[in-house]
Amino acid sequence: MTLATIIRGARVVTPAGVTTCDIGIEDGKITALAARLEGAGEVIDASGLIAMPGGIDSHVHISQPSGPGIEMADDFGSATAAAVCGGNTTVLPFCLPEEGQTLRAAVAAYHDKARGNCRCDVSFHLIVKQTDPVTLGQDLPALINAGHTSFKVFMTYQGLALSDREILDVMAVAREQGALVMVHAENEDAIEFLRDKAERDGNTGPQFHARTRPVPVEREATHRAISLAEIADVPLTIVHVSNGEALAEIRRGRQRGARVFAETCPQYITLTADDLDRAGFEGAKYVCSPPPRTTDDWGAIWAGITGGDFELFSSDHCPFRFADPAGKDAPGARNTFRNIPNGIPGVETRLPILFSEGVIKGHISLQRFAAITATNHARLYGLTTKGAIMVGMDADIVLWDPELKRPIRQKDLHHGADYTPWEGFEITGWPVRTILRGQTVMQDGALVGTPRGGHIARGAPEVTL
Ligand code: DUC
Ligand code: ZN
Ligand code: ZN
C-alpha cells in the first residue's frame, strides 16, 4: 500500500496512551499507526516532536455583530490563520442574528462570510436571543437538523439575556431535538444594579467592569442555569467558568445527578482583575466577561483542570482592536466602562499557554491536554471525525516542539487585533506544524497554502463523556 504521507517517529498522543510510532495518512484520513511504515509520497520527520490531535477551539467569536459602530477585529480569514498558527484545526464560532434578522438568515449569511476564507475547519454554534414560535418551532429544529447541534443562551446583556421561562422554552427544544445548550451565566439585573451604583459614584474606569461583575453574579447564575436544566431535564455546558465558587456549584449539581459540562479559558489561570486596573486606558485590553478574578481563583480553576471538573479548555476568542474607535476605544468608553466592547483575543495563544503552564510545568499529562483541548470538544459537540489520533479519523494533527522557548509577542501573531493580553508571557513548547486533513497548513509559524477549511455539519452531542 502506498500512503500519501507518513509522519515519522513522533511521540503520538492517542486516547489509548502515548507511544512513539509512525502515522500513515491517505485521502486526508489517518489510515495506519505502526512502529514503522514505509512507502509514502511525503515523509515528515517528526523525531523529537509530539503529535497531538489538532486543537479544537469550541468557543470563538468571528465577525459577530457587536453594536452600532463596533467591529470585531477578525474575519474568517484572519481568525482561522491565527487558529492554525496556534495549533488548531477546527474552531466553533457563534452565529448571532443581527437586529431584526431571523436565525436562519443569520446562519446563511455566516456561511457566506466563511466560504472560501477558512484555513481550518469551522462549525457554527447558534445564539438564541428570541423565543418566538418561528424561531423555536421552525428555525431551530431545521438548523439542528442541518448540523448546528448546539446553541448558546445568555443570562446577561440587554437585548440578549433571556428570562428563566425563555431559557426553559429553549431547553425544551434542545431536549426534543437532541441538541446541547451552552449558557453564559451572569445575572443581568445584579450587574445593572451594581453598574448604576458605580456610575452614580463616579467609578467609571475599566477596573469597574470587573467590580460590577463580582463572583456572586456568576455563582448565582451558574446555580440557576443548572437548576433550570434539571427542571427541563437536559444536559448543558456552562461556558467560561472564571472562579472557584461557580465551579463548586457545578460540582454540587453533578453530585445531584445534573448532566453539566464545564469550560474554562486561559484568562482565568493567567490574568487577574488587577490587569483591568492598569494605568490610563490600558485596562480596557483585559475587559471580558466574566472578568479575570484573583490568583486564589487561578488555584481553584487549576484544581478543576487537573481534577477532571473541566471537560473543555477554550479561548473565548473575542477580538477587538485597542487603538480603534470601532474597538476598545469606542465612543464613550473612556467616560464609562459600560461602553467598552467585551472580549479579548486568544485563539492563537490558548494552546501554547496551556501546554507551557500545564504540561511543561507538570500539572497535566499529554493525554489530559489532548482531552480538554480537542477530544472532549469533538465528542460533546458532535464532531464525529475529529479530535483524536486514531485510524479512521480526519488527519488533523499538530506537531509540537516541547523544547522551543519563545515569549508571546503581538508582532508574531496572526489575528486582526492590535494587541495581545499576554505580551511577553514566556512559553516553553510551541506548535511547529499544523496538518489539516492530511495537508500542512502551518509550518514554523508561517501559513502554508491557500484556505482549504470548510464548514462541518455536526452530529448529536455525546453527553456521556
Ligand atoms: N461572552 C462570551 O462568551 N464571549 C465574549 C463576551 C461574552 O460576554
Ligand atoms: Zn459568554
Ligand atoms: Zn464567548
PDB file of N, CA, C and O in Angstrom, residues 241 320 402:
ATOM      1  N   VAL A 241     -16.121  29.437  32.758  1.00  0.00           N
ATOM      2  CA  VAL A 241     -16.178  29.467  34.226  1.00  0.00           C
ATOM      3  C   VAL A 241     -14.902  30.144  34.749  1.00  0.00           C
ATOM      4  O   VAL A 241     -13.795  29.755  34.397  1.00  0.00           O
ATOM      5  N   PHE A 320     -11.151  42.608  19.774  1.00  0.00           N
ATOM      6  CA  PHE A 320     -11.394  43.996  19.356  1.00  0.00           C
ATOM      7  C   PHE A 320     -10.050  44.704  19.321  1.00  0.00           C
ATOM      8  O   PHE A 320      -9.182  44.431  20.157  1.00  0.00           O
ATOM      9  N   PRO A 402       8.420  20.472  22.210  1.00  0.00           N
ATOM     10  CA  PRO A 402       8.270  20.756  23.649  1.00  0.00           C
ATOM     11  C   PRO A 402       9.433  21.564  24.225  1.00  0.00           C
ATOM     12  O   PRO A 402       9.364  21.979  25.372  1.00  0.00           O
TER      13      PRO A 402
END
